[in-house]
Amino acid sequence: EDQVTQSPEALRLQEGESSSLNCSYTVSGLRGLFWYRQDPGKGPEFLFTLYSAGEEKEKERLKATLTKKESFLHITAPKPEDSATYLCAVQKGDSGNTPLVFGKGTRLSVIA
Amino acid sequence: EAGVVQSPRYKIIEKKQPVAFWCNPISGHNTLYWYLQNLGQGPELLIRYENEEAVDDSQLPKDRFSAERLKGVDSTLKIQPAELGDSAVYLCASSNHNEQFFGPGTRLTVL
């Protein structure tokens, strides 16, 4: 059975305090790993897709990396506006339209 | 470019009542998804459409849930009758062979 486990469940950081969120996965035939950001009362907002081990992608203060068993979302010098829930999801198969299997997310709070 | 549109944003109903949710995907996106998100959980797939065809509906509780996408664009998800346990956020997403983009969701409360 495909599984996505995110840790920690919640993380509280001071502004400027860098850290990493973890997403470990068990899936046969991984096509891609996705990171989303979700603010309260809103739908998930797409951040990154990673397709192969060793791949890295960056956007502002965020950098996502991928290995064969896990992905990390590194947050460098976070600001209060980075506070949100970060969701990791995996996609299997050979089509870009197959459904995503999500983890439970990590709730990030950045305190000024 | 307009994103995925959903309505209503919030719905409060009594148990055993029917309810319907509407979704308009991003223009040109042939694939449409309905996901269910419970509090503190990630979204879980209910049904996936490729154009008008439901191609993945194994997680849809068919005794009370139904969905349609008659012209391959807009979609409606219906629950009849609603139960207390159906209280959740119902998310619609669309894609065109790459990333999935989500709407804001409909928050359903069943009393």
Coordinates of N, CA and C in Angstrom, one line a residue:
Chain A
E1 N 0.8 -1.2 0.0 CA 0.0 0.0 0.0 C 0.9 1.2 0.0
D2 N 0.5 2.2 -0.8 CA 1.2 3.5 -0.9 C 1.1 4.3 0.4
Q3 N 2.2 4.8 0.9 CA 2.1 5.6 2.1 C 3.0 6.8 2.0
V4 N 2.5 7.9 2.6 CA 3.3 9.1 2.7 C 3.2 9.6 4.1
T5 N 4.4 9.8 4.7 CA 4.4 10.2 6.1 C 5.2 11.5 6.2
Q6 N 4.6 12.5 6.8 CA 5.3 13.7 7.0 C 5.6 14.0 8.5
S7 N 6.8 14.6 8.6 CA 7.2 14.9 10.0 C 8.0 16.2 10.0
P8 N 8.0 17.0 11.1 CA 7.1 16.8 12.2 C 5.6 17.1 11.9
E9 N 4.7 16.8 12.7 CA 3.3 17.2 12.5 C 3.2 18.7 12.6
A10 N 3.9 19.3 13.5 CA 3.9 20.8 13.7 C 5.2 21.3 14.0
L11 N 5.5 22.5 13.6 CA 6.9 23.1 13.8 C 6.7 24.6 14.0
R12 N 7.4 25.0 15.1 CA 7.3 26.4 15.4 C 8.7 27.0 15.3
L13 N 8.9 28.0 14.5 CA 10.2 28.6 14.3 C 10.2 30.1 14.6
Q14 N 11.3 30.6 15.0 CA 11.5 32.0 15.1 C 11.8 32.6 13.7
E15 N 11.4 33.8 13.4 CA 11.7 34.4 12.2 C 13.2 34.3 11.9
G16 N 13.7 33.8 10.8 CA 15.1 33.7 10.5 C 15.7 32.4 10.8
E17 N 15.0 31.5 11.5 CA 15.5 30.2 12.0 C 15.2 29.2 10.9
S18 N 16.2 28.8 10.2 CA 16.1 27.8 9.1 C 15.8 26.4 9.6
S19 N 15.0 25.6 8.9 CA 14.7 24.3 9.2 C 14.3 23.5 8.0
S20 N 14.0 22.2 8.2 CA 13.6 21.3 7.1 C 12.4 20.5 7.6
L21 N 11.5 20.3 6.6 CA 10.3 19.4 6.8 C 10.6 18.1 6.0
N22 N 10.2 17.0 6.6 CA 10.5 15.7 5.9 C 9.2 15.0 5.4
C23 N 9.4 14.4 4.3 CA 8.3 13.6 3.7 C 8.9 12.2 3.3
S24 N 8.5 11.2 4.0 CA 9.0 9.8 3.6 C 7.9 9.1 2.9
Y25 N 8.2 8.3 1.9 CA 7.2 7.7 1.1 C 7.5 6.2 0.8
T26 N 6.5 5.5 0.6 CA 6.6 4.1 0.1 C 5.6 4.0 -1.0
V27 N 6.1 3.8 -2.2 CA 5.2 3.7 -3.4 C 5.9 3.0 -4.5
S28 N 5.2 2.1 -5.1 CA 5.8 1.4 -6.3 C 5.5 2.2 -7.5
G29 N 6.5 2.4 -8.3 CA 6.4 3.1 -9.6 C 6.1 4.6 -9.4
L30 N 7.0 5.3 -8.6 CA 6.8 6.7 -8.4 C 7.0 7.5 -9.7
R31 N 6.0 8.3 -10.0 CA 6.2 9.2 -11.2 C 6.7 10.6 -10.7
G32 N 6.2 11.1 -9.6 CA 6.6 12.4 -9.2 C 6.2 12.6 -7.7
L33 N 6.9 13.5 -7.1 CA 6.6 13.9 -5.7 C 6.3 15.4 -5.7
F34 N 5.2 15.8 -5.1 CA 4.6 17.1 -5.1 C 4.7 17.8 -3.8
W35 N 4.9 19.1 -3.7 CA 4.8 19.8 -2.5 C 3.8 20.9 -2.7
Y36 N 2.9 21.1 -1.8 CA 1.8 22.1 -1.8 C 1.9 22.9 -0.5
R37 N 1.4 24.1 -0.6 CA 1.2 24.9 0.6 C -0.3 25.2 0.8
Q38 N -0.8 25.0 2.0 CA -2.2 25.3 2.2 C -2.4 26.2 3.4
D39 N -3.0 27.4 3.1 CA -3.4 28.3 4.1 C -4.8 28.0 4.7
P40 N -5.1 28.4 5.9 CA -6.4 28.1 6.5 C -7.5 28.6 5.6
G41 N -8.5 27.7 5.4 CA -9.7 28.1 4.6 C -9.4 28.2 3.1
K42 N -8.3 27.7 2.7 CA -8.0 27.8 1.2 C -7.6 26.4 0.7
G43 N -7.6 26.2 -0.6 CA -7.2 25.0 -1.2 C -5.7 24.9 -1.3
P44 N -5.1 23.7 -1.5 CA -3.6 23.6 -1.6 C -3.1 24.4 -2.8
E45 N -2.0 25.0 -2.6 CA -1.3 25.8 -3.6 C -0.1 25.1 -4.1
F46 N 0.1 24.8 -5.4 CA 1.2 24.1 -5.9 C 2.5 24.8 -5.7
L47 N 3.5 24.1 -5.2 CA 4.9 24.6 -5.0 C 5.9 24.0 -6.0
F48 N 6.0 22.7 -5.9 CA 7.1 22.0 -6.6 C 6.6 20.6 -7.1
T49 N 7.2 20.1 -8.2 CA 7.2 18.7 -8.5 C 8.6 18.2 -8.7
L50 N 9.0 17.1 -8.1 CA 10.3 16.5 -8.3 C 10.1 15.1 -8.9
Y51 N 10.9 14.7 -9.9 CA 10.7 13.5 -10.6 C 11.7 12.4 -10.4
S52 N 12.9 12.8 -10.0 CA 14.0 11.8 -9.9 C 14.9 12.1 -8.7
A53 N 15.5 11.1 -8.1 CA 16.4 11.2 -7.0 C 17.5 12.1 -7.4
G54 N 17.8 13.0 -6.5 CA 18.9 14.0 -6.7 C 18.4 15.3 -7.2
E55 N 17.2 15.4 -7.6 CA 16.6 16.6 -8.2 C 16.4 17.6 -7.1
E56 N 16.6 18.9 -7.4 CA 16.3 20.0 -6.4 C 15.6 21.1 -7.1
K57 N 14.7 21.7 -6.4 CA 14.0 22.9 -7.0 C 13.9 24.0 -5.9
E58 N 13.9 25.2 -6.3 CA 13.9 26.3 -5.4 C 12.9 27.4 -5.8
K59 N 12.3 28.0 -4.7 CA 11.4 29.1 -4.9 C 11.5 30.0 -3.7
E60 N 12.0 31.2 -3.9 CA 12.2 32.1 -2.8 C 13.0 31.5 -1.7
R61 N 12.4 31.3 -0.5 CA 13.1 30.8 0.7 C 12.9 29.3 0.8
L62 N 12.3 28.6 -0.2 CA 12.0 27.2 -0.1 C 12.9 26.5 -1.1
K63 N 13.4 25.3 -0.7 CA 14.1 24.4 -1.6 C 13.7 23.0 -1.3
A64 N 13.3 22.3 -2.3 CA 12.8 20.9 -2.2 C 13.8 20.0 -2.8
T65 N 14.1 18.9 -2.1 CA 15.0 17.8 -2.6 C 14.4 16.5 -2.5
L66 N 14.9 15.5 -3.3 CA 14.3 14.2 -3.4 C 15.4 13.1 -3.4
T67 N 15.1 12.1 -2.6 CA 15.9 10.9 -2.6 C 15.0 9.7 -3.0
K68 N 15.5 8.5 -3.0 CA 14.7 7.4 -3.4 C 13.6 7.0 -2.3
K69 N 13.8 7.6 -1.1 CA 12.9 7.2 0.0 C 12.2 8.4 0.6
E70 N 12.7 9.6 0.4 CA 12.2 10.8 1.1 C 12.4 12.1 0.3
S71 N 11.7 13.1 0.8 CA 11.9 14.4 0.2 C 12.0 15.4 1.4
F72 N 12.8 16.4 1.2 CA 12.9 17.5 2.2 C 12.5 18.8 1.6
L73 N 11.8 19.6 2.5 CA 11.5 21.0 2.1 C 12.3 21.8 3.1
H74 N 13.3 22.5 2.5 CA 14.1 23.3 3.4 C 13.6 24.7 3.3
I75 N 13.5 25.3 4.5 CA 13.1 26.7 4.6 C 14.2 27.5 5.2
T76 N 14.7 28.5 4.4 CA 15.8 29.3 4.8 C 15.3 30.7 5.2
A77 N 15.8 31.0 6.4 CA 15.4 32.4 7.0 C 13.9 32.6 6.8
P78 N 13.1 31.8 7.4 CA 11.6 32.0 7.2 C 11.1 33.3 7.8
K79 N 10.0 33.7 7.2 CA 9.3 34.9 7.6 C 7.9 34.5 8.1
P80 N 7.2 35.4 8.9 CA 5.9 35.0 9.4 C 4.9 34.6 8.3
E81 N 5.1 35.2 7.1 CA 4.2 34.9 6.0 C 4.4 33.5 5.4
D82 N 5.4 32.8 5.8 CA 5.6 31.4 5.5 C 4.8 30.4 6.3
S83 N 4.1 31.0 7.3 CA 3.3 30.1 8.2 C 2.1 29.5 7.4
A84 N 2.0 28.2 7.4 CA 1.0 27.5 6.6 C 1.2 26.0 6.9
T85 N 0.3 25.2 6.3 CA 0.5 23.8 6.3 C 1.1 23.4 5.0
Y86 N 2.2 22.6 5.1 CA 2.9 22.1 3.9 C 2.5 20.6 3.7
L87 N 2.0 20.4 2.5 CA 1.5 19.0 2.1 C 2.5 18.4 1.1
C88 N 2.8 17.1 1.3 CA 3.6 16.3 0.4 C 2.6 15.3 -0.2
A89 N 2.8 15.0 -1.5 CA 2.0 14.0 -2.2 C 2.8 13.3 -3.2
V90 N 2.5 12.0 -3.5 CA 3.1 11.2 -4.5 C 2.2 10.9 -5.6
Q91 N 2.7 10.7 -6.8 CA 1.9 10.3 -7.9 C 2.6 9.1 -8.5
K92 N 1.9 8.1 -8.9 CA 2.5 6.9 -9.4 C 2.0 6.7 -10.9
G93 N 2.6 5.7 -11.5 CA 2.1 5.4 -12.9 C 2.8 6.2 -13.9
D94 N 2.3 6.1 -15.2 CA 3.0 6.8 -16.3 C 2.2 8.0 -16.8
S95 N 1.2 8.3 -16.2 CA 0.4 9.5 -16.6 C 0.4 10.6 -15.7
G96 N 0.5 11.8 -16.2 CA 0.5 13.0 -15.4 C -0.8 13.3 -14.8
N97 N -1.9 12.5 -15.1 CA -3.2 12.8 -14.6 C -3.6 11.8 -13.5
T98 N -2.8 10.9 -13.1 CA -3.2 10.0 -12.0 C -3.3 10.7 -10.7
P99 N -4.2 10.3 -9.8 CA -4.5 11.0 -8.6 C -3.2 11.1 -7.6
L100 N -3.2 12.1 -6.8 CA -2.2 12.2 -5.8 C -2.6 11.5 -4.5
V101 N -1.5 11.0 -3.8 CA -1.7 10.4 -2.5 C -1.0 11.3 -1.5
F102 N -1.7 11.9 -0.6 CA -1.1 13.0 0.2 C -0.7 12.4 1.6
G103 N 0.2 13.1 2.2 CA 0.5 13.0 3.6 C -0.4 13.9 4.4
K104 N -0.3 13.8 5.8 CA -1.2 14.6 6.6 C -0.7 16.1 6.7
G105 N 0.5 16.4 6.3 CA 1.0 17.7 6.3 C 1.8 18.1 7.6
T106 N 2.5 19.2 7.4 CA 3.3 19.7 8.6 C 2.8 21.2 8.7
R107 N 2.3 21.5 10.0 CA 1.8 22.9 10.2 C 3.0 23.7 10.7
L108 N 3.4 24.7 9.9 CA 4.5 25.5 10.2 C 4.0 26.9 10.8
S109 N 4.6 27.3 11.9 CA 4.3 28.6 12.5 C 5.6 29.3 12.6
V110 N 5.7 30.5 12.0 CA 6.9 31.3 12.1 C 6.6 32.6 12.9
I111 N 7.3 32.7 14.0 CA 7.0 33.8 15.0 C 8.0 34.9 14.8
A112 N 7.4 36.1 14.7 CA 8.2 37.3 14.5 C 9.0 37.7 15.8
Chain B
E1 N -4.9 34.1 -15.8 CA -5.7 32.9 -16.0 C -6.5 32.6 -14.7
A2 N -7.8 32.4 -14.9 CA -8.6 32.1 -13.8 C -8.3 30.7 -13.3
G3 N -8.4 30.5 -11.9 CA -8.1 29.3 -11.3 C -9.4 28.4 -11.3
V4 N -9.3 27.3 -10.5 CA -10.5 26.4 -10.3 C -11.5 27.2 -9.4
V5 N -12.7 27.2 -9.9 CA -13.8 27.9 -9.2 C -14.7 26.8 -8.5
Q6 N -15.1 27.1 -7.3 CA -16.0 26.2 -6.6 C -17.1 27.0 -5.9
S7 N -18.3 26.4 -5.8 CA -19.3 27.0 -5.1 C -20.3 26.0 -4.5
P8 N -20.9 26.2 -3.4 CA -20.7 27.4 -2.5 C -19.4 27.2 -1.8
R9 N -18.9 28.2 -1.1 CA -17.7 28.1 -0.3 C -18.0 27.4 1.1
Y10 N -19.2 27.7 1.6 CA -19.7 27.1 2.8 C -21.1 26.6 2.7
K11 N -21.4 25.5 3.4 CA -22.7 24.9 3.4 C -23.0 24.3 4.7
I12 N -24.1 24.6 5.3 CA -24.5 24.0 6.6 C -25.9 23.4 6.4
I13 N -26.0 22.1 6.6 CA -27.3 21.4 6.4 C -27.6 20.5 7.6
E14 N -28.9 20.1 7.7 CA -29.3 19.1 8.6 C -29.0 17.7 8.1
K15 N -28.7 16.8 9.0 CA -28.5 15.4 8.5 C -29.7 14.9 7.7
K16 N -29.5 14.0 6.8 CA -30.5 13.4 5.9 C -30.9 14.4 4.8
Q17 N -30.4 15.6 4.8 CA -30.8 16.5 3.7 C -29.8 16.3 2.5
P18 N -30.2 16.6 1.3 CA -29.3 16.5 0.2 C -28.4 17.8 0.1
V19 N -27.3 17.7 -0.6 CA -26.4 18.8 -0.8 C -25.7 18.6 -2.1
A20 N -25.3 19.7 -2.8 CA -24.6 19.6 -4.1 C -23.5 20.7 -4.1
F21 N -22.4 20.3 -4.7 CA -21.2 21.2 -4.9 C -20.9 21.3 -6.4
W22 N -20.5 22.5 -6.7 CA -20.2 22.7 -8.1 C -18.8 23.1 -8.3
C23 N -18.2 22.7 -9.5 CA -16.8 23.0 -9.8 C -16.6 23.4 -11.2
N24 N -15.9 24.5 -11.5 CA -15.5 24.9 -12.8 C -14.0 24.8 -12.9
P25 N -13.4 23.9 -13.7 CA -12.0 23.7 -13.7 C -11.3 24.8 -14.6
I26 N -10.0 24.8 -14.5 CA -9.2 25.7 -15.4 C -9.4 25.4 -16.9
S27 N -9.6 26.4 -17.6 CA -9.9 26.3 -19.1 C -8.9 25.4 -19.7
G28 N -9.3 24.4 -20.5 CA -8.4 23.5 -21.2 C -8.0 22.3 -20.4
H29 N -8.3 22.2 -19.1 CA -7.9 21.1 -18.3 C -8.9 19.9 -18.5
N30 N -8.5 18.8 -19.1 CA -9.4 17.7 -19.4 C -9.7 16.9 -18.2
T31 N -8.8 16.9 -17.2 CA -8.9 16.0 -16.0 C -9.4 16.8 -14.8
L32 N -10.4 16.3 -14.2 CA -11.0 16.9 -13.0 C -11.1 15.9 -11.9
Y33 N -10.8 16.4 -10.7 CA -10.8 15.5 -9.5 C -11.6 16.1 -8.4
W34 N -12.3 15.3 -7.7 CA -12.9 15.7 -6.4 C -12.1 14.9 -5.3
Y35 N -11.7 15.7 -4.3 CA -11.0 15.2 -3.2 C -11.8 15.6 -1.9
L36 N -11.6 14.8 -0.9 CA -12.2 15.1 0.4 C -11.1 15.3 1.4
Q37 N -11.2 16.4 2.2 CA -10.2 16.7 3.2 C -10.8 16.8 4.6
N38 N -10.5 15.9 5.4 CA -10.9 16.0 6.8 C -9.9 16.9 7.6
L39 N -10.4 17.4 8.7 CA -9.5 18.3 9.6 C -8.2 17.6 10.0
G40 N -7.1 18.2 9.7 CA -5.8 17.7 10.1 C -5.3 16.6 9.2
Q41 N -6.0 16.3 8.1 CA -5.6 15.3 7.1 C -5.3 15.9 5.8
G42 N -4.6 15.1 5.0 CA -4.4 15.5 3.6 C -5.6 15.1 2.7
P43 N -5.7 15.7 1.6 CA -6.9 15.4 0.7 C -6.8 13.9 0.3
E44 N -8.0 13.4 0.1 CA -8.1 12.0 -0.4 C -9.1 12.0 -1.6
L45 N -8.7 11.2 -2.6 CA -9.5 11.2 -3.9 C -10.8 10.6 -3.7
L46 N -11.8 11.2 -4.2 CA -13.2 10.6 -4.3 C -13.4 10.1 -5.7
I47 N -13.1 10.9 -6.7 CA -13.4 10.6 -8.1 C -12.6 11.4 -9.1
R48 N -12.2 10.8 -10.2 CA -11.4 11.5 -11.2 C -12.1 11.3 -12.6
Y49 N -12.2 12.4 -13.3 CA -12.8 12.4 -14.6 C -11.8 12.7 -15.7
E50 N -11.8 12.0 -16.8 CA -11.1 12.4 -18.0 C -12.2 12.8 -19.0
N51 N -12.2 14.1 -19.3 CA -13.4 14.6 -20.0 C -14.7 14.3 -19.3
E52 N -15.6 13.6 -20.0 CA -16.9 13.3 -19.4 C -16.8 11.9 -18.6
E53 N -15.8 11.2 -18.8 CA -15.8 9.8 -18.2 C -15.1 9.7 -16.9
A54 N -15.9 9.1 -15.9 CA -15.3 8.8 -14.6 C -14.4 7.6 -14.7
V55 N -13.1 7.8 -14.5 CA -12.1 6.8 -14.7 C -11.6 6.2 -13.4
D56 N -11.9 6.8 -12.3 CA -11.3 6.4 -11.0 C -12.3 6.8 -10.0
D57 N -13.3 5.9 -9.6 CA -14.3 6.3 -8.6 C -14.4 5.2 -7.5
S58 N -13.3 4.5 -7.3 CA -13.4 3.4 -6.4 C -13.5 3.9 -4.9
Q59 N -13.2 5.1 -4.6 CA -13.3 5.6 -3.3 C -14.6 6.4 -3.1
L60 N -15.4 6.5 -4.0 CA -16.7 7.2 -3.9 C -17.7 6.4 -3.3
P61 N -18.3 6.8 -2.1 CA -19.4 5.9 -1.5 C -20.6 6.0 -2.3
K62 N -20.8 5.1 -3.2 CA -21.9 5.2 -4.2 C -23.3 5.1 -3.6
D63 N -23.4 4.6 -2.4 CA -24.8 4.6 -1.9 C -25.4 5.9 -1.6
R64 N -24.5 6.9 -1.4 CA -25.0 8.3 -1.1 C -24.4 9.4 -1.9
F65 N -23.3 9.1 -2.5 CA -22.6 10.1 -3.3 C -22.8 9.8 -4.8
S66 N -22.9 10.9 -5.6 CA -22.9 10.8 -7.0 C -22.2 12.0 -7.6
A67 N -21.7 11.9 -8.8 CA -21.0 13.0 -9.5 C -21.3 12.9 -10.9
E68 N -21.2 14.1 -11.6 CA -21.4 14.1 -13.0 C -20.5 15.2 -13.6
R69 N -20.2 15.0 -14.9 CA -19.4 16.0 -15.7 C -19.9 15.9 -17.1
L70 N -21.1 16.4 -17.3 CA -21.9 16.1 -18.5 C -21.2 16.6 -19.8
K71 N -20.7 17.8 -19.8 CA -20.1 18.3 -21.1 C -18.6 18.3 -21.0
G72 N -18.0 17.6 -20.1 CA -16.5 17.6 -20.0 C -15.9 18.8 -19.5
V73 N -16.7 19.7 -18.8 CA -16.1 21.0 -18.3 C -16.5 21.0 -16.8
D74 N -17.7 21.6 -16.5 CA -18.1 21.8 -15.1 C -18.5 20.4 -14.5
S75 N -18.4 20.3 -13.2 CA -18.8 19.1 -12.5 C -19.6 19.4 -11.3
T76 N -20.5 18.4 -10.9 CA -21.3 18.5 -9.7 C -21.1 17.3 -8.9
L77 N -20.9 17.5 -7.6 CA -20.8 16.4 -6.7 C -22.0 16.5 -5.7
K78 N -22.7 15.4 -5.6 CA -24.0 15.4 -4.7 C -23.9 14.4 -3.6
I79 N -24.5 14.7 -2.5 CA -24.6 13.8 -1.4 C -26.1 13.7 -1.0
Q80 N -26.6 12.5 -1.0 CA -28.0 12.4 -0.6 C -28.3 11.0 -0.1
P81 N -28.6 10.8 1.2 CA -28.7 11.9 2.2 C -27.4 12.1 2.9
A82 N -27.2 13.3 3.4 CA -26.0 13.6 4.1 C -26.0 13.0 5.5
E83 N -24.8 12.6 6.0 CA -24.7 12.1 7.4 C -23.7 13.0 8.1
L84 N -23.7 12.9 9.5 CA -22.8 13.7 10.3 C -21.4 13.6 9.9
G85 N -21.0 12.4 9.5 CA -19.6 12.1 9.2 C -19.1 12.7 7.9
D86 N -20.1 13.2 7.1 CA -19.7 13.9 5.8 C -19.2 15.3 6.0
S87 N -19.2 15.8 7.2 CA -18.7 17.1 7.5 C -17.2 17.1 7.2
A88 N -16.8 18.0 6.2 CA -15.4 18.0 5.7 C -15.3 19.1 4.7
V89 N -14.1 19.3 4.1 CA -13.9 20.2 3.0 C -13.9 19.4 1.7
Y90 N -14.6 19.8 0.7 CA -14.6 19.1 -0.6 C -13.9 19.9 -1.6
L91 N -12.8 19.4 -2.0 CA -11.9 20.1 -2.9 C -12.0 19.6 -4.4
C92 N -12.1 20.5 -5.3 CA -12.0 20.2 -6.7 C -10.6 20.6 -7.2
A93 N -10.1 19.8 -8.1 CA -8.8 20.1 -8.7 C -8.9 19.8 -10.2
S94 N -8.0 20.4 -11.0 CA -7.9 20.1 -12.4 C -6.5 20.0 -12.9
S95 N -6.2 19.3 -13.9 CA -4.9 19.2 -14.5 C -4.9 18.9 -16.0
N96 N -3.8 19.1 -16.6 CA -3.7 18.8 -18.0 C -2.3 18.1 -18.2
H97 N -2.2 16.9 -17.6 CA -1.0 16.1 -17.8 C 0.2 16.5 -16.9
N98 N 0.0 17.5 -16.1 CA 1.1 17.9 -15.2 C 0.6 18.2 -13.8
E99 N 0.8 19.4 -13.3 CA 0.5 19.7 -11.9 C -1.0 19.8 -11.8
Q100 N -1.5 19.4 -10.6 CA -2.9 19.6 -10.3 C -3.1 20.9 -9.5
F101 N -4.1 21.6 -9.9 CA -4.4 22.9 -9.3 C -5.7 22.8 -8.6
F102 N -5.8 23.3 -7.4 CA -6.9 23.1 -6.5 C -7.8 24.4 -6.4
G103 N -9.1 24.2 -6.3 CA -9.9 25.3 -5.9 C -9.9 25.5 -4.4
P104 N -10.7 26.5 -4.0 CA -10.7 26.9 -2.6 C -11.4 25.9 -1.7
G105 N -12.3 25.1 -2.3 CA -13.0 24.1 -1.5 C -14.4 24.5 -1.0
T106 N -15.2 23.6 -0.7 CA -16.5 23.8 -0.1 C -16.4 23.2 1.3
R107 N -16.6 24.0 2.3 CA -16.7 23.5 3.7 C -18.1 23.1 4.0
L108 N -18.3 21.8 4.2 CA -19.7 21.3 4.6 C -19.7 20.9 6.0
T109 N -20.8 21.5 6.7 CA -21.1 21.1 8.1 C -22.5 20.5 8.1
V110 N -22.5 19.2 8.6 CA -23.8 18.5 8.7 C -24.2 18.5 10.2
L111 N -25.4 19.0 10.5 CA -25.8 19.1 11.9 C -26.8 18.0 12.3

